[in-house]
Structures are given as structure tokens and as C-alpha cells.
Amino acid sequence: AANVAIVGDLSEPSTWNENIDYQFQKLFRLPFYKKILCLTSVSTASILLGGVLYKYASRRPYSYSAFKAYCLLNGVPGTDATGEDESGWSGIVAGNLLYLLGLFTFAIMIAIVTESVNGKVQQVQLGNH
């Protein structure tokens, strides 16, 4: 018998970087409602962890910090990431990081909805409705 080296299953990623790419590809192949459910889960976790981050950065109670994280992540009108109620630079930096994370999350939601609508329009154009 010939000596044949078995490399492994080529469909599975081999490095951690390839593994992350592979997991994201699996995530983006999910149906629309599952993508929205995943995004909602990530948003909820962001609010809870953002509350912890903001609590330690601003030295405020967790209830205030979690509410502030919710407002910053969701772009609630009247919420200010650089206002005078922030406790020093650490509170301002934490507030801005939360705001940017919320902006990124909203952009992903818009992309998911746009992709879904484009797919439905393409199905209608092809007569596959």
C-alpha cells in the first residue's frame, strides 16, 4: 500500500481565523428570522455588558449604567455620550464606545433587512414566488 497522508476534512477550518470566518458564513446563511433573533441576542448581551462597562467607567449604580447603555446603544433621543453627567474621561470613552457599537448593530440590522428584501424581489422577478 502506498503511503498517503490524510490531511483531514477540507470543509472544516484549520486555524482560529478560518474558524471565525467559517462561523460567520454559517450565521449569514441562516433564515431571516434567525438572523434577527441572533442580532437581538447580541444586542441584549451588549446592553448587559455595556452596563457593567459603564458602571466601572463612570462609577454609577448598575441600574443607571444599564439604562444609559440601552439608551446609547439604541440611539434614544436626548441621550448624550459626551454630556456633563459622565464621570470623567473614562465615562465619556465608555459612552462613545457604546454609541459606536449601537451604530454598528443598527447597520447590521439594515443590511439583514435589505438582503432579505432584495432576495424576495429577485424571486418575484424570476417568477419563483
PDB file of C-alpha atoms in Angstrom, residues 22-129:
ATOM      1  CA  TYR A  22     -16.481  29.803   8.892  1.00  0.00           C
ATOM      2  CA  GLN A  23     -18.801  30.566  11.826  1.00  0.00           C
ATOM      3  CA  PHE A  24     -19.787  33.947  10.331  1.00  0.00           C
ATOM      4  CA  GLN A  25     -20.529  32.294   6.990  1.00  0.00           C
ATOM      5  CA  LYS A  26     -22.776  29.786   8.757  1.00  0.00           C
ATOM      6  CA  LEU A  27     -24.505  32.646  10.587  1.00  0.00           C
ATOM      7  CA  PHE A  28     -25.194  34.611   7.400  1.00  0.00           C
ATOM      8  CA  ARG A  29     -26.768  31.557   5.754  1.00  0.00           C
ATOM      9  CA  LEU A  30     -29.472  31.371   8.422  1.00  0.00           C
ATOM     10  CA  PRO A  31     -33.069  32.316   7.593  1.00  0.00           C
ATOM     11  CA  PHE A  32     -34.132  35.932   8.126  1.00  0.00           C
ATOM     12  CA  TYR A  33     -35.907  35.437  11.454  1.00  0.00           C
ATOM     13  CA  LYS A  34     -32.940  33.547  12.910  1.00  0.00           C
ATOM     14  CA  LYS A  35     -30.570  36.345  11.883  1.00  0.00           C
ATOM     15  CA  ILE A  36     -32.814  38.886  13.634  1.00  0.00           C
ATOM     16  CA  LEU A  37     -33.014  36.625  16.698  1.00  0.00           C
ATOM     17  CA  CYS A  38     -29.198  36.386  16.806  1.00  0.00           C
ATOM     18  CA  LEU A  39     -28.882  40.155  16.440  1.00  0.00           C
ATOM     19  CA  THR A  40     -31.412  40.676  19.248  1.00  0.00           C
ATOM     20  CA  SER A  41     -29.443  38.298  21.472  1.00  0.00           C
ATOM     21  CA  VAL A  42     -26.215  40.148  20.767  1.00  0.00           C
ATOM     22  CA  SER A  43     -27.939  43.473  21.451  1.00  0.00           C
ATOM     23  CA  THR A  44     -29.289  42.235  24.784  1.00  0.00           C
ATOM     24  CA  ALA A  45     -25.859  40.965  25.798  1.00  0.00           C
ATOM     25  CA  SER A  46     -24.375  44.303  24.709  1.00  0.00           C
ATOM     26  CA  ILE A  47     -26.779  46.168  26.975  1.00  0.00           C
ATOM     27  CA  LEU A  48     -25.931  43.976  29.967  1.00  0.00           C
ATOM     28  CA  LEU A  49     -22.159  44.046  29.376  1.00  0.00           C
ATOM     29  CA  GLY A  50     -22.301  47.714  28.395  1.00  0.00           C
ATOM     30  CA  GLY A  51     -23.963  48.421  31.729  1.00  0.00           C
ATOM     31  CA  VAL A  52     -21.076  46.735  33.522  1.00  0.00           C
ATOM     32  CA  LEU A  53     -18.517  48.645  31.420  1.00  0.00           C
ATOM     33  CA  TYR A  54     -20.264  51.952  32.002  1.00  0.00           C
ATOM     34  CA  LYS A  55     -20.680  51.217  35.735  1.00  0.00           C
ATOM     35  CA  TYR A  56     -16.947  50.803  36.235  1.00  0.00           C
ATOM     36  CA  ALA A  57     -16.037  53.646  33.891  1.00  0.00           C
ATOM     37  CA  SER A  58     -18.437  56.202  35.353  1.00  0.00           C
ATOM     38  CA  ARG A  59     -18.729  54.913  38.943  1.00  0.00           C
ATOM     39  CA  ARG A  60     -22.539  54.995  38.739  1.00  0.00           C
ATOM     40  CA  PRO A  61     -25.007  52.368  40.003  1.00  0.00           C
ATOM     41  CA  TYR A  62     -25.647  49.416  37.689  1.00  0.00           C
ATOM     42  CA  SER A  63     -29.318  50.312  37.162  1.00  0.00           C
ATOM     43  CA  TYR A  64     -28.334  53.749  35.856  1.00  0.00           C
ATOM     44  CA  SER A  65     -25.456  52.304  33.836  1.00  0.00           C
ATOM     45  CA  ALA A  66     -27.572  49.595  32.169  1.00  0.00           C
ATOM     46  CA  PHE A  67     -30.242  52.154  31.255  1.00  0.00           C
ATOM     47  CA  LYS A  68     -27.584  54.514  29.904  1.00  0.00           C
ATOM     48  CA  ALA A  69     -26.083  51.635  27.879  1.00  0.00           C
ATOM     49  CA  TYR A  70     -29.554  50.826  26.496  1.00  0.00           C
ATOM     50  CA  CYS A  71     -30.099  54.472  25.509  1.00  0.00           C
ATOM     51  CA  LEU A  72     -26.675  54.827  23.890  1.00  0.00           C
ATOM     52  CA  LEU A  73     -26.864  51.524  22.022  1.00  0.00           C
ATOM     53  CA  ASN A  74     -30.328  52.255  20.643  1.00  0.00           C
ATOM     54  CA  GLY A  75     -29.858  55.935  19.869  1.00  0.00           C
ATOM     55  CA  VAL A  76     -32.614  57.146  22.192  1.00  0.00           C
ATOM     56  CA  PRO A  77     -33.240  60.873  21.550  1.00  0.00           C
ATOM     57  CA  GLY A  78     -31.802  63.089  24.242  1.00  0.00           C
ATOM     58  CA  THR A  79     -29.047  60.662  25.203  1.00  0.00           C
ATOM     59  CA  ASP A  80     -25.622  62.276  25.214  1.00  0.00           C
ATOM     60  CA  ALA A  81     -22.394  60.291  25.175  1.00  0.00           C
ATOM     61  CA  THR A  82     -20.311  63.369  25.979  1.00  0.00           C
ATOM     62  CA  GLY A  83     -22.560  65.169  28.453  1.00  0.00           C
ATOM     63  CA  GLU A  84     -21.666  66.617  31.806  1.00  0.00           C
ATOM     64  CA  ASP A  85     -23.275  63.708  33.670  1.00  0.00           C
ATOM     65  CA  GLU A  86     -20.379  61.472  32.579  1.00  0.00           C
ATOM     66  CA  SER A  87     -17.797  60.872  35.302  1.00  0.00           C
ATOM     67  CA  GLY A  88     -14.552  61.955  33.715  1.00  0.00           C
ATOM     68  CA  TRP A  89     -12.843  60.728  30.576  1.00  0.00           C
ATOM     69  CA  SER A  90     -13.462  57.067  31.292  1.00  0.00           C
ATOM     70  CA  GLY A  91     -17.245  57.639  31.296  1.00  0.00           C
ATOM     71  CA  ILE A  92     -17.039  59.624  28.065  1.00  0.00           C
ATOM     72  CA  VAL A  93     -14.933  56.932  26.354  1.00  0.00           C
ATOM     73  CA  ALA A  94     -17.271  54.153  27.545  1.00  0.00           C
ATOM     74  CA  GLY A  95     -20.301  56.142  26.376  1.00  0.00           C
ATOM     75  CA  ASN A  96     -18.821  56.693  22.939  1.00  0.00           C
ATOM     76  CA  LEU A  97     -17.820  53.035  22.583  1.00  0.00           C
ATOM     77  CA  LEU A  98     -21.395  52.021  23.418  1.00  0.00           C
ATOM     78  CA  TYR A  99     -22.751  54.541  20.919  1.00  0.00           C
ATOM     79  CA  LEU A 100     -20.493  53.202  18.162  1.00  0.00           C
ATOM     80  CA  LEU A 101     -21.457  49.608  18.972  1.00  0.00           C
ATOM     81  CA  GLY A 102     -25.119  50.619  18.685  1.00  0.00           C
ATOM     82  CA  LEU A 103     -24.458  52.296  15.357  1.00  0.00           C
ATOM     83  CA  PHE A 104     -22.714  49.151  14.102  1.00  0.00           C
ATOM     84  CA  THR A 105     -25.586  46.950  15.317  1.00  0.00           C
ATOM     85  CA  PHE A 106     -28.130  49.168  13.542  1.00  0.00           C
ATOM     86  CA  ALA A 107     -26.094  48.999  10.320  1.00  0.00           C
ATOM     87  CA  ILE A 108     -26.069  45.200  10.508  1.00  0.00           C
ATOM     88  CA  MET A 109     -29.842  45.163  11.036  1.00  0.00           C
ATOM     89  CA  ILE A 110     -30.364  47.369   7.976  1.00  0.00           C
ATOM     90  CA  ALA A 111     -28.094  45.076   5.934  1.00  0.00           C
ATOM     91  CA  ILE A 112     -30.039  41.983   7.016  1.00  0.00           C
ATOM     92  CA  VAL A 113     -33.391  43.552   6.129  1.00  0.00           C
ATOM     93  CA  THR A 114     -32.052  44.870   2.808  1.00  0.00           C
ATOM     94  CA  GLU A 115     -30.653  41.451   1.898  1.00  0.00           C
ATOM     95  CA  SER A 116     -33.990  39.822   2.695  1.00  0.00           C
ATOM     96  CA  VAL A 117     -35.973  42.340   0.627  1.00  0.00           C
ATOM     97  CA  ASN A 118     -33.551  42.021  -2.302  1.00  0.00           C
ATOM     98  CA  GLY A 119     -33.891  38.239  -2.192  1.00  0.00           C
ATOM     99  CA  LYS A 120     -37.696  38.466  -2.270  1.00  0.00           C
ATOM    100  CA  VAL A 121     -37.644  40.983  -5.143  1.00  0.00           C
ATOM    101  CA  GLN A 122     -35.312  38.704  -7.100  1.00  0.00           C
ATOM    102  CA  GLN A 123     -37.650  35.741  -6.502  1.00  0.00           C
ATOM    103  CA  VAL A 124     -40.595  37.765  -7.797  1.00  0.00           C
ATOM    104  CA  GLN A 125     -38.634  38.891 -10.858  1.00  0.00           C
ATOM    105  CA  LEU A 126     -37.711  35.299 -11.646  1.00  0.00           C
ATOM    106  CA  GLY A 127     -41.292  34.156 -11.095  1.00  0.00           C
ATOM    107  CA  ASN A 128     -40.395  31.989  -8.103  1.00  0.00           C
ATOM    108  CA  HIS A 129     -42.938  33.366  -5.643  1.00  0.00           C
TER     109      HIS A 129
END
